[in-house]
Amino acid sequence: PKLEWLQRVRAFAAFYVAAYHAADQMTGPGTDAVRAAFSHGNSGVDLFFVISGFIIAHIHSVDVGKPNRLGAYVYRRVTRIYPMYWLLFLAIVPLYFIFPDVGQSFDRRWQTGLSCFLLFPTPQGQVIGVAWTLVLEMIFYTFFAIAICNRRIALVLGSVWLVGIIAKGIFAFHFGYYVDTILGARFLGFFAGMAIAAAMPLIPSRGNRLWPLLAALAVLIAVPLLLQANDESVTFGARVLIYLACACVVSISIGLDKAGRSAPRALVSLGDATYSVYLYHWVIGWVFDKVMRHWHLTSAIPANLYFAVTLVLMIGGAYCVYRFLERPLLAVSAGAWRRWHRPTDLGPRPGFDMAAHSARPRGRICILLHDVRGGGAERIMIRLAQNFVEAGRDVDLLLVNRSGEYV
């Protein structure tokens, strides 16, 4: 199925995280209610982790155990994460040196900066605050790269990793920063996503009923509120409950996609832009807040209105970043891979009549798809196109709508 409802869930997660940061930066009278309402909006990050685990397993399950697919996987993951992050990194870091009062807690040693630039775990914390999630993403991507190289090694490693995460969560072991990071409970979200991908054929169609999805989202919002679970005090049990709620949300959205239930396209577009929204929204909100404080306008605007304006600017501005920066960059990187990966000399097979073969007319192959939003048919056709290219044929992939996970 086309995973449009999953995209809408991603849009919700991006909105929830942006609302959390918009409320968190508010101060003054009348802001307590807004801050309390979105005090646990960072649970949207947990939803992102489950979705990420599902998407990677769903898209690349056919690559597992095929080392020749590793190059394409690594290229796709690197070009998806690093270019947009590096642009933000190179824009923010100079401010830490030009203005001493900006980023006071940031360790300015070059070793720390290099680790942050490469998204390696660092005890000093990340230069870009939200980048801690990207560090976990890269660790998970590395694990899946191992699965592509060798299925058995990945199965053993994943089993040991999962047992270690559970044991550390239950018994509260501490082994130092790096081991604690790898055994962090947040990785349960990725495992939950992979489990959903494996069980996808068993997920029932949800027809036209929206109430199960709305109920699951309500539970996801309510669990951290009822448990008063924030990043500093959340227990392992509370984290497990949060991920169970996230898994329910993702599973139900997939059921709606199987049923072909339609919904407003704007949410799908916002779902496509979630990486830019997540990475850039806080910068837009921070700049807006600094401008408003400089002109002493924060106290002149009601708290609810100030929050709403900040949130709209965060999401709208970040969507523009996606539309005019991220999407063109992704198109360039995809085109570069196609040019670099095209074989130049396949060589004749034994007994192959090259002269007779060359005399035959060889037209281009064109594959027409409506979009590439993640359905099984789209994945099969893209794989077919890749096989044609590897065989030395010229292939055009014609899309009615240039959108979706596989772009």
Tab-separated table of C-alpha atoms in Angstrom, residues 3 255 326 362:
chain	number	residue	atom	x	y	z
A	3	LEU	CA	2.035	4.772	3.112
A	255	GLY	CA	-3.963	-0.546	8.352
A	326	GLU	CA	16.229	19.771	0.847
A	362	ARG	CA	18.087	-0.768	-28.420
